[in-house]
Short mmCIF file of C-alpha atoms in Angstrom, two decimals:
data_model
loop_
_atom_site.label_atom_id
_atom_site.label_comp_id
_atom_site.label_asym_id
_atom_site.label_seq_id
_atom_site.Cartn_x
_atom_site.Cartn_y
_atom_site.Cartn_z
CA MET A 954 -24.84 -21.60 -6.63
CA GLU A 955 -22.40 -19.35 -8.49
CA THR A 956 -19.53 -17.84 -6.49
CA VAL A 957 -19.48 -14.04 -6.81
CA ILE A 958 -16.69 -13.12 -4.36
CA VAL A 959 -13.41 -15.00 -4.17
CA VAL A 960 -10.71 -13.95 -1.73
CA GLU A 961 -7.63 -16.17 -1.74
CA GLY A 962 -4.58 -15.78 0.51
CA LEU A 963 -5.19 -12.06 1.00
CA VAL A 964 -2.37 -10.23 2.76
CA LYS A 965 -2.48 -6.57 3.76
CA THR A 966 0.09 -4.59 5.72
CA TYR A 967 0.00 -1.04 7.10
CA ASN A 968 3.39 0.58 7.66
CA GLY A 969 5.04 -2.82 7.85
CA GLU A 970 2.49 -4.20 10.31
CA LEU A 971 0.54 -7.25 9.19
CA VAL A 972 -3.20 -6.49 9.24
CA LEU A 973 -4.76 -9.26 7.15
CA ASP A 974 -2.92 -12.57 7.24
CA HIS A 975 -3.77 -14.92 4.37
CA ILE A 976 -7.54 -14.45 4.43
CA SER A 977 -9.47 -16.76 2.13
CA LEU A 978 -13.23 -16.78 1.69
CA ARG A 979 -15.89 -17.34 -0.93
CA VAL A 980 -19.35 -15.86 -1.15
CA ARG A 981 -22.07 -17.38 -3.30
CA LYS A 982 -24.69 -15.42 -5.24
CA GLY A 983 -27.66 -14.40 -3.08
CA GLU A 984 -25.88 -15.32 0.14
CA SER A 985 -25.69 -13.04 3.17
CA VAL A 986 -22.36 -13.36 4.92
CA GLY A 987 -21.42 -11.70 8.19
CA ILE A 988 -17.79 -11.00 9.07
CA ALA A 989 -17.31 -10.51 12.79
CA GLY A 990 -14.35 -9.61 14.92
CA PRO A 991 -13.17 -7.15 17.53
CA ASN A 992 -12.80 -3.44 16.75
CA GLY A 993 -9.59 -2.74 14.86
CA ALA A 994 -9.24 -6.33 13.66
CA GLY A 995 -9.20 -5.30 10.00
CA LYS A 996 -12.81 -6.11 9.05
CA SER A 997 -13.39 -2.74 7.38
CA THR A 998 -10.06 -3.02 5.55
CA LEU A 999 -11.15 -6.40 4.20
CA LEU A 1000 -14.47 -4.94 3.05
CA ARG A 1001 -12.77 -1.95 1.38
CA ILE A 1002 -10.44 -4.34 -0.45
CA ILE A 1003 -13.45 -6.33 -1.69
CA ALA A 1004 -15.05 -3.00 -2.72
CA GLY A 1005 -11.93 -2.28 -4.78
CA ILE A 1006 -11.05 0.96 -3.03
CA GLU A 1007 -8.13 -0.25 -0.93
CA PRO A 1008 -4.91 -1.73 -2.28
CA TYR A 1009 -3.49 -4.97 -0.87
CA ASP A 1010 -0.10 -6.59 -0.78
CA ASP A 1011 -0.68 -10.16 -1.84
CA GLY A 1012 -3.38 -12.67 -2.72
CA ILE A 1013 -6.31 -12.79 -5.12
CA VAL A 1014 -9.56 -10.83 -4.89
CA GLN A 1015 -12.17 -11.46 -7.56
CA VAL A 1016 -15.63 -9.93 -7.57
CA LYS A 1017 -18.31 -10.78 -10.11
CA GLY A 1018 -20.97 -8.09 -10.38
CA SER A 1019 -21.45 -4.45 -9.46
CA ILE A 1020 -20.96 -3.28 -5.91
CA GLY A 1021 -22.92 -0.99 -3.63
CA TYR A 1022 -20.68 -0.03 -0.72
CA VAL A 1023 -22.07 1.49 2.48
CA PRO A 1024 -19.13 2.72 4.61
CA GLN A 1025 -18.99 2.84 8.39
CA ASP A 1026 -18.59 6.61 8.37
CA ILE A 1027 -21.57 7.74 6.40
CA ILE A 1028 -20.42 9.99 3.58
CA LEU A 1029 -22.96 12.13 1.85
CA LEU A 1030 -21.81 15.30 0.14
CA PRO A 1031 -22.92 18.14 2.45
CA TRP A 1032 -23.58 20.52 -0.45
CA ARG A 1033 -26.13 18.23 -2.05
CA THR A 1034 -29.51 17.09 -0.80
CA VAL A 1035 -30.09 13.40 -0.12
CA ARG A 1036 -31.73 13.11 -3.56
CA GLY A 1037 -28.89 15.10 -5.15
CA ASN A 1038 -26.32 12.75 -3.60
CA ILE A 1039 -28.13 9.66 -4.85
CA LEU A 1040 -28.60 10.99 -8.38
CA LEU A 1041 -24.96 12.09 -8.60
CA ALA A 1042 -23.78 8.65 -7.49
CA ALA A 1043 -26.04 7.07 -10.14
CA LYS A 1044 -24.74 9.46 -12.80
CA ILE A 1045 -21.11 8.60 -12.03
CA ARG A 1046 -21.92 4.88 -12.20
CA GLY A 1047 -23.66 5.43 -15.54
CA ILE A 1048 -27.16 4.54 -14.29
CA PRO A 1049 -29.77 6.49 -16.32
CA ARG A 1050 -31.37 9.25 -14.21
CA LEU A 1051 -34.90 7.95 -14.78
CA GLU A 1052 -33.96 4.48 -13.56
CA ALA A 1053 -32.28 5.88 -10.45
CA GLU A 1054 -35.28 8.13 -9.76
CA LYS A 1055 -37.59 5.14 -10.09
CA ILE A 1056 -35.63 3.23 -7.45
CA VAL A 1057 -35.56 6.29 -5.18
CA GLU A 1058 -39.32 6.82 -5.50
CA ALA A 1059 -40.05 3.15 -4.84
CA GLU A 1060 -37.65 2.62 -1.94
CA ALA A 1061 -37.67 5.97 -0.11
CA PRO A 1062 -41.13 5.49 1.47
CA ARG A 1063 -40.25 1.94 2.52
CA LEU A 1064 -37.07 3.13 4.16
CA GLY A 1065 -38.94 6.01 5.81
CA LEU A 1066 -36.93 8.51 3.79
CA GLU A 1067 -39.66 10.17 1.76
CA GLU A 1068 -39.73 13.42 3.71
CA TYR A 1069 -35.93 13.64 3.90
CA LEU A 1070 -35.07 13.34 0.21
CA ASP A 1071 -34.86 17.07 -0.34
CA ARG A 1072 -33.02 17.81 2.89
CA TYR A 1073 -29.28 18.28 3.31
CA PRO A 1074 -27.33 15.57 5.21
CA LYS A 1075 -26.65 17.96 8.11
CA GLU A 1076 -30.39 18.39 8.61
CA ILE A 1077 -31.10 14.69 9.27
CA SER A 1078 -30.19 12.24 12.03
CA GLY A 1079 -27.41 9.64 11.92
CA GLY A 1080 -29.86 6.75 11.47
CA THR A 1081 -31.60 8.53 8.60
CA ARG A 1082 -28.25 9.30 6.98
CA ARG A 1083 -27.36 5.60 7.15
CA LYS A 1084 -30.64 4.70 5.45
CA ALA A 1085 -29.94 7.40 2.84
CA GLN A 1086 -26.54 5.83 2.17
CA ILE A 1087 -28.21 2.42 1.76
CA LEU A 1088 -30.71 3.98 -0.66
CA MET A 1089 -27.78 5.50 -2.53
CA ALA A 1090 -26.16 2.07 -2.80
CA LEU A 1091 -29.47 0.58 -4.04
CA ALA A 1092 -29.86 3.27 -6.72
CA LEU A 1093 -26.60 1.98 -8.20
CA LYS A 1094 -28.45 -1.27 -8.96
CA PRO A 1095 -25.77 -3.39 -7.30
CA ASP A 1096 -25.46 -7.16 -7.44
CA ILE A 1097 -23.49 -7.13 -4.20
CA LEU A 1098 -24.15 -4.93 -1.17
CA LEU A 1099 -21.23 -4.36 1.21
CA LEU A 1100 -22.22 -3.01 4.61
CA ASP A 1101 -19.57 -1.73 7.01
CA GLU A 1102 -20.72 -1.67 10.66
CA PRO A 1103 -24.30 -0.76 9.71
CA PHE A 1104 -25.61 -0.98 13.29
CA THR A 1105 -23.03 1.19 15.05
CA GLY A 1106 -24.50 4.20 16.82
CA LEU A 1107 -28.12 3.19 16.25
CA ASP A 1108 -30.72 2.55 18.95
CA SER A 1109 -32.32 -0.89 19.28
CA SER A 1110 -35.54 -0.05 17.43
CA THR A 1111 -33.59 1.46 14.49
CA ILE A 1112 -31.33 -1.60 14.44
CA GLU A 1113 -34.38 -3.89 14.23
CA ALA A 1114 -35.87 -1.81 11.41
CA LEU A 1115 -32.55 -1.85 9.56
CA GLN A 1116 -32.20 -5.64 9.96
CA GLU A 1117 -35.70 -6.03 8.55
CA THR A 1118 -34.80 -3.73 5.64
CA ILE A 1119 -31.61 -5.69 4.88
CA ARG A 1120 -33.55 -9.00 4.88
CA ARG A 1121 -36.23 -7.53 2.63
CA LEU A 1122 -33.75 -6.04 0.16
CA ARG A 1123 -32.01 -9.38 -0.14
CA GLU A 1124 -35.32 -11.12 -0.86
CA GLU A 1125 -36.65 -8.56 -3.32
CA TYR A 1126 -33.51 -7.68 -5.25
CA GLY A 1127 -31.73 -11.03 -4.94
CA LEU A 1128 -28.73 -9.19 -3.53
CA THR A 1129 -25.58 -10.83 -2.25
CA ILE A 1130 -24.80 -9.14 1.05
CA VAL A 1131 -21.55 -8.98 3.02
CA THR A 1132 -21.79 -7.24 6.37
CA VAL A 1133 -18.93 -6.57 8.77
CA SER A 1134 -19.70 -5.77 12.38
CA HIS A 1135 -18.38 -6.25 15.90
CA MET A 1136 -22.00 -6.70 17.05
CA MET A 1137 -22.41 -10.49 16.83
CA ASP A 1138 -26.08 -10.77 17.80
CA GLU A 1139 -27.15 -8.14 15.29
CA LEU A 1140 -25.03 -9.76 12.60
CA THR A 1141 -26.39 -13.24 13.28
CA SER A 1142 -29.96 -12.24 12.52
CA ILE A 1143 -29.17 -11.12 8.96
CA SER A 1144 -26.52 -13.67 7.96
CA ASP A 1145 -26.54 -17.22 6.56
CA ARG A 1146 -22.92 -17.64 7.52
CA LEU A 1147 -20.62 -15.99 10.03
CA ILE A 1148 -16.88 -15.63 9.49
CA LEU A 1149 -15.03 -14.87 12.71
CA LEU A 1150 -11.72 -13.03 12.54
CA THR A 1151 -8.90 -12.96 15.10
CA TYR A 1152 -7.44 -9.71 16.39
CA LYS A 1153 -4.25 -8.34 14.82
CA PRO A 1154 -3.36 -9.78 12.50
CA ALA A 1155 -6.76 -10.85 11.25
CA ARG A 1156 -6.96 -14.54 10.40
CA ILE A 1157 -10.08 -16.62 9.93
CA LYS A 1158 -10.76 -18.15 13.33
CA ALA A 1159 -14.02 -19.95 12.55
CA VAL A 1160 -16.80 -20.17 10.01
CA VAL A 1161 -20.27 -20.73 11.45
CA GLU A 1162 -23.21 -21.82 9.27
CA LEU A 1163 -26.40 -20.36 10.74
CA MET B 898 2.26 23.57 -10.01
CA GLU B 899 1.98 24.47 -6.34
CA ALA B 900 5.75 25.10 -6.15
CA PHE B 901 5.57 27.39 -9.20
CA PHE B 902 2.73 29.47 -7.75
CA ASN B 903 4.43 29.63 -4.36
CA ALA B 904 7.57 31.03 -6.02
CA LEU B 905 5.45 33.50 -8.02
CA ASN B 906 3.67 34.53 -4.81
CA THR B 907 6.98 35.20 -3.09
CA LEU B 908 8.12 37.33 -6.02
CA VAL B 909 4.88 39.33 -6.22
CA GLN B 910 4.64 39.83 -2.47
CA SER B 911 8.26 40.91 -2.11
CA ILE B 912 7.55 43.97 -4.25
CA SER B 913 5.69 46.80 -2.49
CA VAL B 914 2.17 47.65 -3.64
CA LEU B 915 3.40 51.19 -4.11
CA VAL B 916 6.05 50.01 -6.59
CA TRP B 917 3.44 47.98 -8.50
CA ALA B 918 1.12 50.99 -8.66
CA ILE B 919 3.84 53.34 -9.99
CA VAL B 920 5.21 50.83 -12.52
CA LEU B 921 1.75 49.95 -13.83
CA VAL B 922 0.76 53.63 -14.15
CA MET B 923 3.95 54.17 -16.15
CA ILE B 924 3.05 51.27 -18.43
CA PHE B 925 -0.70 51.85 -18.90
CA GLY B 926 -1.06 55.58 -18.18
CA VAL B 927 -2.98 57.50 -15.51
CA THR B 928 -6.38 57.33 -17.19
CA SER B 929 -6.31 53.56 -17.68
CA ARG B 930 -8.43 51.36 -15.43
CA LYS B 931 -5.88 48.58 -15.60
CA PRO B 932 -3.41 49.71 -12.88
CA PRO B 933 -5.90 49.60 -9.96
CA ILE B 934 -7.29 46.27 -11.15
CA LEU B 935 -3.84 44.71 -11.60
CA VAL B 936 -2.51 46.05 -8.29
CA VAL B 937 -5.53 44.69 -6.42
CA THR B 938 -5.12 41.35 -8.20
CA ALA B 939 -1.42 41.21 -7.29
CA ALA B 940 -2.25 41.92 -3.65
CA THR B 941 -5.13 39.49 -3.27
CA TYR B 942 -4.45 36.49 -5.46
CA PRO B 943 -1.71 35.06 -3.17
CA VAL B 944 -4.27 34.82 -0.34
CA LEU B 945 -6.84 33.12 -2.55
CA LEU B 946 -4.34 30.81 -4.21
CA SER B 947 -2.72 29.62 -0.99
CA SER B 948 -6.22 29.10 0.45
CA LEU B 949 -7.17 27.06 -2.61
CA PHE B 950 -4.10 24.83 -2.26
CA GLY B 951 -4.70 24.52 1.50
CA ALA B 952 -8.36 23.66 0.91
CA VAL B 953 -7.56 20.98 -1.67
CA ARG B 954 -5.05 19.46 0.76
CA SER B 955 -7.51 19.50 3.65
CA ILE B 956 -10.48 17.98 1.78
CA ASP B 957 -11.95 15.34 4.03
CA SER B 958 -10.50 11.95 3.06
CA ARG B 959 -14.00 10.44 3.40
CA ILE B 960 -15.17 12.56 0.46
CA MET B 961 -12.40 11.13 -1.68
CA LEU B 962 -13.27 7.63 -0.44
CA LEU B 963 -16.84 8.19 -1.66
CA ALA B 964 -15.52 9.35 -5.04
CA ARG B 965 -13.33 6.26 -5.31
CA SER B 966 -16.07 3.88 -4.20
CA LEU B 967 -18.31 5.25 -6.97
CA GLY B 968 -15.53 4.85 -9.50
CA ALA B 969 -15.35 8.58 -10.30
CA GLY B 970 -12.84 9.60 -12.97
CA LYS B 971 -10.28 12.40 -12.43
CA TRP B 972 -12.51 15.13 -13.88
CA GLU B 973 -15.56 13.90 -12.01
CA GLU B 974 -13.49 13.89 -8.81
CA LEU B 975 -12.43 17.47 -9.50
CA PHE B 976 -15.83 18.91 -10.44
CA TYR B 977 -18.17 17.00 -8.14
CA PHE B 978 -16.00 16.40 -5.07
CA VAL B 979 -12.83 18.53 -4.84
CA LEU B 980 -13.94 21.95 -6.10
CA PRO B 981 -17.24 22.10 -4.15
CA GLY B 982 -15.28 20.93 -1.08
CA THR B 983 -13.01 23.98 -1.31
CA ILE B 984 -15.92 26.48 -1.27
CA PRO B 985 -16.05 27.06 2.54
CA TYR B 986 -12.30 27.70 2.64
CA LEU B 987 -12.41 30.00 -0.37
CA ALA B 988 -15.35 31.93 1.09
CA ALA B 989 -13.36 32.56 4.28
CA ALA B 990 -10.28 33.53 2.26
CA SER B 991 -12.36 35.83 0.05
CA ARG B 992 -13.39 37.79 3.11
CA THR B 993 -9.73 38.46 3.92
CA ALA B 994 -8.82 39.07 0.27
CA ILE B 995 -11.63 41.54 -0.36
CA GLY B 996 -10.64 43.45 2.80
CA ILE B 997 -7.10 43.68 1.42
CA ALA B 998 -8.42 44.57 -2.03
CA LEU B 999 -10.49 47.49 -0.77
CA ARG B 1000 -7.56 48.95 1.14
CA ILE B 1001 -5.08 48.44 -1.70
CA SER B 1002 -7.48 49.78 -4.32
CA VAL B 1003 -7.45 53.15 -2.57
CA VAL B 1004 -3.66 53.34 -2.92
CA ALA B 1005 -3.84 52.18 -6.52
CA GLU B 1006 -6.57 54.69 -7.39
CA ALA B 1007 -4.61 57.47 -5.72
CA PHE B 1008 -1.70 56.86 -8.07
CA GLY B 1009 -3.13 55.51 -11.22
CA SER B 1010 -6.72 56.45 -11.77
CA SER B 1011 -8.95 59.33 -12.76
CA GLY B 1012 -11.74 58.36 -10.39
CA GLY B 1013 -12.66 56.30 -7.34
CA VAL B 1014 -12.42 56.88 -3.60
CA GLY B 1015 -8.58 56.92 -3.57
CA TYR B 1016 -8.45 59.44 -6.40
CA TRP B 1017 -10.93 61.79 -4.73
CA LEU B 1018 -9.21 61.40 -1.37
CA VAL B 1019 -5.85 62.50 -2.81
CA PHE B 1020 -7.58 65.16 -4.91
CA SER B 1021 -9.15 66.63 -1.74
CA TYR B 1022 -5.80 66.45 0.06
CA ASP B 1023 -3.93 68.17 -2.79
CA TYR B 1024 -6.41 71.06 -2.75
CA GLY B 1025 -6.35 71.32 1.08
CA TYR B 1026 -10.01 70.33 1.30
CA LYS B 1027 -10.00 68.65 4.75
CA GLU B 1028 -13.73 67.94 4.87
CA GLY B 1029 -13.36 66.11 1.54
CA VAL B 1030 -10.52 63.94 2.90
CA PHE B 1031 -12.55 62.90 5.96
CA ALA B 1032 -15.75 62.45 3.96
CA TRP B 1033 -14.05 60.10 1.46
CA ALA B 1034 -12.31 58.24 4.29
CA LEU B 1035 -15.72 57.79 5.94
CA VAL B 1036 -17.20 56.57 2.65
CA LEU B 1037 -14.42 53.98 2.48
CA VAL B 1038 -14.98 52.77 6.05
CA VAL B 1039 -18.76 52.53 5.56
CA LEU B 1040 -18.26 50.72 2.27
CA MET B 1041 -15.91 48.16 3.86
CA ILE B 1042 -18.26 47.51 6.79
CA ALA B 1043 -21.27 47.24 4.48
CA VAL B 1044 -19.56 44.80 2.11
CA ASP B 1045 -18.39 42.70 5.06
CA MET B 1046 -21.74 42.63 6.86
CA LEU B 1047 -24.09 42.42 3.90
CA LEU B 1048 -22.11 40.20 1.57
CA LEU B 1049 -19.00 38.50 2.91
CA ARG B 1050 -20.24 37.31 6.30
CA PRO B 1051 -23.53 35.88 4.94
CA VAL B 1052 -21.59 34.11 2.16
CA GLU B 1053 -19.14 32.68 4.71
CA ARG B 1054 -22.00 31.52 6.96
CA TRP B 1055 -23.82 29.98 4.00
CA SER B 1056 -20.67 28.16 2.89
CA GLU B 1057 -20.26 26.53 6.32
CA LYS B 1058 -22.97 24.04 5.43
CA TRP B 1059 -20.69 22.77 2.66
CA LYS B 1060 -18.30 21.39 5.27
CA LEU B 1061 -18.57 17.70 6.10
#
């Protein structure tokens, strides 16, 4: 299977402190990889570097395909409705409005978002906002979905529903998924492979095939 | 750019409103509408401008992260993320600025206008018409309260929802 993410000898420092210490990993097309480690280990930094929104000091990062990034802190513009946020994101990425609307109409009911599309982010719960951010990422027609701590702050039934959604999206869209989380059990159920990181600086401690 | 406007602000603010009013009346004449408008602008724009700079600086970093993660260009960042993000701050600053503007406009009208509350207030004073002075002062107070309650506060409340 084709490799779509290559990270080789990645080094990242913050104010002189080593955060990521020669991280190397490869992700194949259609694979779902979980990156686990304690809070503050640098998992989110690694994901942001893969997403191309964080600079790094040394190493090679190559990504083949378009990315849908779902950050840990859900960010939806408060002055736009959920639908407005999604369509703006699609517009910026150059996805035709009709295509984005088609994805929204098809996926919103399945994500339980139908009645929230025309609401503002402040009017909906944290779990619903997370689903809205996932829908936003999907509307960008990504090849690779990057999920940063998707289960944090959610109750067990919402976590189960979200795990089911992630598995289904992978099946239906053939997405490559990279998820970082400190919640090992939750991560295990959606991943083919687990990469365990050490705490400060982050190094690869173990790779577990599931 | 910020340094330039800060220097300009210092210059404009260091000159009394009264001096601006007299100088502008000398330039444009008593019947011109320009002096009151320019004096009010000189008195209020520093508040709005410093609020705009402050707002741009304090835009939530997560909003900029979203812009970057979508690959937004500089103009897209400005129009879709930065400018809308400054609205709550500008709405709050507008409330202060319009309060200043209303007060200053009375002074400006008194010196350089042929109409308006300030003009009629001074006119009443010059002719020893006390009731006129109090009546126009009351009109001004009612006007300021009405503008604040009916326009500025609702706009400020509405703009709160634009904050992350």
